[in-house]
mmCIF file of C-alpha atoms in Angstrom:
data_model
loop_
_atom_site.group_PDB
_atom_site.id
_atom_site.type_symbol
_atom_site.label_atom_id
_atom_site.label_comp_id
_atom_site.label_asym_id
_atom_site.label_seq_id
_atom_site.Cartn_x
_atom_site.Cartn_y
_atom_site.Cartn_z
ATOM 1 C CA UNK A 1 108.849 21.239 125.921
ATOM 2 C CA UNK A 2 110.063 24.682 125.073
ATOM 3 C CA UNK A 3 108.214 24.551 121.727
ATOM 4 C CA UNK A 4 104.945 23.587 123.432
ATOM 5 C CA UNK A 5 105.383 26.385 125.999
ATOM 6 C CA UNK A 6 106.047 28.876 123.209
ATOM 7 C CA UNK A 7 102.900 27.813 121.328
ATOM 8 C CA UNK A 8 100.933 27.995 124.564
ATOM 9 C CA UNK A 9 102.088 31.577 125.107
ATOM 10 C CA UNK A 10 101.090 32.472 121.522
ATOM 11 C CA UNK A 11 97.677 30.913 122.084
ATOM 12 C CA UNK A 12 97.154 32.878 125.344
ATOM 13 C CA UNK A 13 98.266 36.113 123.635
ATOM 14 C CA UNK A 14 95.858 35.424 120.765
ATOM 15 C CA UNK A 15 92.942 34.812 123.183
ATOM 16 C CA UNK A 16 93.855 37.937 125.141
ATOM 17 C CA UNK A 17 93.901 40.037 121.909
ATOM 18 C CA UNK A 18 90.484 38.678 120.881
ATOM 19 C CA UNK A 19 89.041 39.471 124.313
ATOM 20 C CA UNK A 20 90.327 43.059 124.147
ATOM 21 C CA UNK A 21 88.954 43.427 120.607
ATOM 22 C CA UNK A 22 85.475 42.247 121.676
ATOM 23 C CA UNK A 23 85.504 44.456 124.782
ATOM 24 C CA UNK A 24 86.465 47.530 122.743
ATOM 25 C CA UNK A 25 83.930 46.711 120.036
ATOM 26 C CA UNK A 26 81.105 46.286 122.560
ATOM 27 C CA UNK A 27 82.108 49.547 124.293
ATOM 28 C CA UNK A 28 82.095 51.335 120.948
ATOM 29 C CA UNK A 29 78.622 49.982 120.185
ATOM 30 C CA UNK A 30 77.358 51.092 123.604
ATOM 31 C CA UNK A 31 78.796 54.578 123.080
ATOM 32 C CA UNK A 32 77.089 54.773 119.688
ATOM 33 C CA UNK A 33 73.766 53.824 121.255
ATOM 34 C CA UNK A 34 74.209 56.343 124.047
ATOM 35 C CA UNK A 35 75.210 59.157 121.662
ATOM 36 C CA UNK A 36 72.307 58.345 119.362
ATOM 37 C CA UNK A 37 69.894 58.928 122.229
ATOM 38 C CA UNK A 38 71.513 62.191 123.366
ATOM 39 C CA UNK A 39 69.188 65.139 123.818
ATOM 40 C CA UNK A 40 69.985 67.640 121.046
ATOM 41 C CA UNK A 41 67.626 70.255 122.456
ATOM 42 C CA UNK A 42 70.307 72.627 123.734
ATOM 43 C CA UNK A 43 71.230 76.080 122.429
ATOM 44 C CA UNK A 44 73.580 75.987 119.469
ATOM 45 C CA UNK A 45 74.073 79.739 119.701
ATOM 46 C CA UNK A 46 73.681 82.263 122.538
ATOM 47 C CA UNK A 47 73.613 85.986 121.735
ATOM 48 C CA UNK A 48 73.872 88.684 124.391
ATOM 49 C CA UNK A 49 72.342 92.143 123.805
ATOM 50 C CA UNK A 50 70.822 90.769 120.607
ATOM 51 C CA UNK A 51 69.486 92.874 117.745
ATOM 52 C CA UNK A 52 67.609 91.185 114.900
ATOM 53 C CA UNK A 53 66.500 93.073 111.780
ATOM 54 C CA UNK A 54 64.134 91.688 109.156
ATOM 55 C CA UNK A 55 64.026 93.470 105.791
ATOM 56 C CA UNK A 56 61.752 93.305 102.783
ATOM 57 C CA UNK A 57 63.285 94.756 99.591
ATOM 58 C CA UNK A 58 65.592 96.928 101.705
ATOM 59 C CA UNK A 59 62.759 98.223 103.906
ATOM 60 C CA UNK A 60 63.132 97.399 107.621
ATOM 61 C CA UNK A 61 60.006 95.422 108.431
ATOM 62 C CA UNK A 62 60.853 94.287 111.935
ATOM 63 C CA UNK A 63 63.495 95.005 114.545
ATOM 64 C CA UNK A 64 63.824 92.856 117.677
ATOM 65 C CA UNK A 65 66.039 93.439 120.709
ATOM 66 C CA UNK A 66 66.625 91.224 123.747
ATOM 67 C CA UNK A 67 69.137 90.961 126.609
ATOM 68 C CA UNK A 68 69.816 87.335 125.671
ATOM 69 C CA UNK A 69 68.678 85.103 122.824
ATOM 70 C CA UNK A 70 69.221 81.356 122.593
ATOM 71 C CA UNK A 71 69.000 79.610 119.211
ATOM 72 C CA UNK A 72 68.055 75.928 119.091
ATOM 73 C CA UNK A 73 69.043 74.771 115.596
ATOM 74 C CA UNK A 74 70.042 71.108 116.002
ATOM 75 C CA UNK A 75 66.459 69.815 116.191
ATOM 76 C CA UNK A 76 63.725 69.118 113.638
ATOM 77 C CA UNK A 77 61.797 72.358 114.306
ATOM 78 C CA UNK A 78 64.432 75.011 115.119
ATOM 79 C CA UNK A 79 63.404 77.938 117.280
ATOM 80 C CA UNK A 80 64.786 80.943 119.127
ATOM 81 C CA UNK A 81 63.849 81.987 122.649
ATOM 82 C CA UNK A 82 64.298 85.131 124.689
ATOM 83 C CA UNK A 83 63.893 84.062 128.319
ATOM 84 C CA UNK A 84 64.672 87.490 129.734
ATOM 85 C CA UNK A 85 62.241 89.412 127.561
ATOM 86 C CA UNK A 86 62.090 90.909 124.103
ATOM 87 C CA UNK A 87 60.924 94.010 122.300
ATOM 88 C CA UNK A 88 59.800 93.837 118.674
ATOM 89 C CA UNK A 89 59.314 97.037 116.660
ATOM 90 C CA UNK A 90 57.222 96.548 113.527
ATOM 91 C CA UNK A 91 57.250 99.082 110.715
ATOM 92 C CA UNK A 92 54.616 100.085 108.186
ATOM 93 C CA UNK A 93 55.681 101.576 104.843
ATOM 94 C CA UNK A 94 52.912 104.163 105.197
ATOM 95 C CA UNK A 95 54.324 105.350 108.542
ATOM 96 C CA UNK A 96 58.015 104.310 108.542
ATOM 97 C CA UNK A 97 58.998 106.810 111.250
ATOM 98 C CA UNK A 98 56.223 105.753 113.624
ATOM 99 C CA UNK A 99 56.638 102.026 114.387
ATOM 100 C CA UNK A 100 54.422 99.971 116.630
ATOM 101 C CA UNK A 101 55.916 97.570 119.137
ATOM 102 C CA UNK A 102 55.352 94.479 121.260
ATOM 103 C CA UNK A 103 57.145 93.888 124.563
ATOM 104 C CA UNK A 104 57.014 90.736 126.701
ATOM 105 C CA UNK A 105 58.907 88.979 129.480
ATOM 106 C CA UNK A 106 59.361 85.854 127.324
ATOM 107 C CA UNK A 107 59.315 85.241 123.571
ATOM 108 C CA UNK A 108 59.689 82.232 121.308
ATOM 109 C CA UNK A 109 60.236 82.490 117.550
ATOM 110 C CA UNK A 110 59.869 79.732 114.971
ATOM 111 C CA UNK A 111 61.805 81.357 112.135
ATOM 112 C CA UNK A 112 60.914 78.899 109.349
ATOM 113 C CA UNK A 113 57.227 78.985 110.235
ATOM 114 C CA UNK A 114 57.400 82.756 110.831
ATOM 115 C CA UNK A 115 55.456 82.203 114.031
ATOM 116 C CA UNK A 116 56.008 84.206 117.228
ATOM 117 C CA UNK A 117 54.687 83.764 120.733
ATOM 118 C CA UNK A 118 55.048 86.302 123.523
ATOM 119 C CA UNK A 119 54.182 85.664 127.172
ATOM 120 C CA UNK A 120 54.231 87.516 130.460
ATOM 121 C CA UNK A 121 53.083 91.112 130.750
ATOM 122 C CA UNK A 122 52.638 91.508 126.989
ATOM 123 C CA UNK A 123 52.140 95.099 125.838
ATOM 124 C CA UNK A 124 51.336 96.186 122.298
ATOM 125 C CA UNK A 125 51.490 99.734 120.969
ATOM 126 C CA UNK A 126 50.205 100.266 117.422
ATOM 127 C CA UNK A 127 51.555 102.963 115.129
ATOM 128 C CA UNK A 128 48.139 104.632 115.572
ATOM 129 C CA UNK A 129 48.657 104.990 119.334
ATOM 130 C CA UNK A 130 46.324 102.213 120.479
ATOM 131 C CA UNK A 131 47.527 100.185 123.459
ATOM 132 C CA UNK A 132 46.799 96.563 124.371
ATOM 133 C CA UNK A 133 47.876 94.610 127.442
ATOM 134 C CA UNK A 134 47.485 90.858 127.974
ATOM 135 C CA UNK A 135 49.409 87.812 129.230
ATOM 136 C CA UNK A 136 50.051 86.046 125.916
ATOM 137 C CA UNK A 137 49.965 86.825 122.207
ATOM 138 C CA UNK A 138 50.546 84.625 119.159
ATOM 139 C CA UNK A 139 51.599 86.135 115.832
ATOM 140 C CA UNK A 140 51.371 84.134 112.624
ATOM 141 C CA UNK A 141 53.421 86.324 110.308
ATOM 142 C CA UNK A 142 52.587 84.252 107.209
ATOM 143 C CA UNK A 143 48.850 84.669 107.771
ATOM 144 C CA UNK A 144 49.360 88.222 109.080
ATOM 145 C CA UNK A 145 47.256 87.443 112.158
ATOM 146 C CA UNK A 146 47.706 88.151 115.865
ATOM 147 C CA UNK A 147 45.534 86.414 118.427
ATOM 148 C CA UNK A 148 45.105 85.494 122.093
ATOM 149 C CA UNK A 149 42.519 83.799 124.278
ATOM 150 C CA UNK A 150 43.646 85.699 127.373
ATOM 151 C CA UNK A 151 41.913 88.794 128.723
ATOM 152 C CA UNK A 152 42.928 91.873 126.745
ATOM 153 C CA UNK A 153 42.899 95.419 128.153
ATOM 154 C CA UNK A 154 42.694 97.950 125.324
ATOM 155 C CA UNK A 155 43.139 101.715 125.433
ATOM 156 C CA UNK A 156 41.996 103.520 122.299
ATOM 157 C CA UNK A 157 43.423 106.770 120.881
ATOM 158 C CA UNK A 158 40.578 108.753 122.449
ATOM 159 C CA UNK A 159 41.473 107.415 125.930
ATOM 160 C CA UNK A 160 38.511 105.049 126.233
ATOM 161 C CA UNK A 161 39.219 101.592 127.629
ATOM 162 C CA UNK A 162 37.829 98.130 127.026
ATOM 163 C CA UNK A 163 38.247 94.761 128.715
ATOM 164 C CA UNK A 164 37.954 91.748 126.439
ATOM 165 C CA UNK A 165 37.586 88.703 128.691
ATOM 166 C CA UNK A 166 37.841 86.089 125.926
ATOM 167 C CA UNK A 167 40.704 87.574 123.923
ATOM 168 C CA UNK A 168 40.962 88.925 120.398
ATOM 169 C CA UNK A 169 42.061 88.254 116.839
ATOM 170 C CA UNK A 170 43.536 90.974 114.639
ATOM 171 C CA UNK A 171 45.400 91.710 111.435
ATOM 172 C CA UNK A 172 49.041 92.147 112.321
ATOM 173 C CA UNK A 173 48.923 95.810 111.291
ATOM 174 C CA UNK A 174 45.855 96.289 113.559
ATOM 175 C CA UNK A 175 43.868 97.757 110.676
ATOM 176 C CA UNK A 176 41.002 95.574 111.881
ATOM 177 C CA UNK A 177 40.403 93.381 114.888
ATOM 178 C CA UNK A 178 37.721 91.453 116.730
ATOM 179 C CA UNK A 179 37.343 91.332 120.516
ATOM 180 C CA UNK A 180 35.367 88.763 122.490
ATOM 181 C CA UNK A 181 33.184 89.300 125.585
ATOM 182 C CA UNK A 182 33.648 93.060 125.866
ATOM 183 C CA UNK A 183 33.082 95.510 128.689
ATOM 184 C CA UNK A 184 34.328 99.036 129.369
ATOM 185 C CA UNK A 185 33.738 102.726 128.679
ATOM 186 C CA UNK A 186 34.093 102.947 124.906
ATOM 187 C CA UNK A 187 32.064 104.831 122.347
ATOM 188 C CA UNK A 188 31.162 102.328 119.603
ATOM 189 C CA UNK A 189 30.796 105.169 117.088
ATOM 190 C CA UNK A 190 34.368 106.372 117.555
ATOM 191 C CA UNK A 191 36.145 103.019 117.850
ATOM 192 C CA UNK A 192 37.387 101.233 114.738
ATOM 193 C CA UNK A 193 37.011 97.598 115.737
ATOM 194 C CA UNK A 194 34.775 94.846 114.465
ATOM 195 C CA UNK A 195 31.710 93.829 116.444
ATOM 196 C CA UNK A 196 32.163 90.661 118.492
ATOM 197 C CA UNK A 197 30.970 87.421 116.965
ATOM 198 C CA UNK A 198 27.943 85.792 118.699
#
């Protein structure tokens, strides 16, 4: 009788061990499934009072400053955002001491694509003293193009102003640009912009 009872206890212990093993294994599988579906779109790096400098052969090409920058690097298309605004100074080798700049309330940068978007009270000052104001601007640094479909308010060096209701496209150094649906008090002879496309 004692032998049977002992074997019975071993059998119960064995069953209990198997049950615990299966419970732990199923929990581990569930955790794996849950972790696999986790959202990875959270900032991997947060920088306060950020300063970013981009150089080309030692020459400072771009300098960006922002109160806070969040970098999202754990996803397929990494990007950086400045939710509290950003200022970007861009430099021309011909006028290194007279940079232009872009300011906005919000900015998003796709570093690998070299693509920037700025939104909210966007202001652009060229190194020639021309001023542009709009609500959004997109800058494709690889193609060296800046564009927007929002209304653009432009103030030229001579003080004349233009309203461009359907936006603009421009070279990123503003050496040439095209505005769409124009109105304002500008002298066509003195302005250095392309005529709007029909």
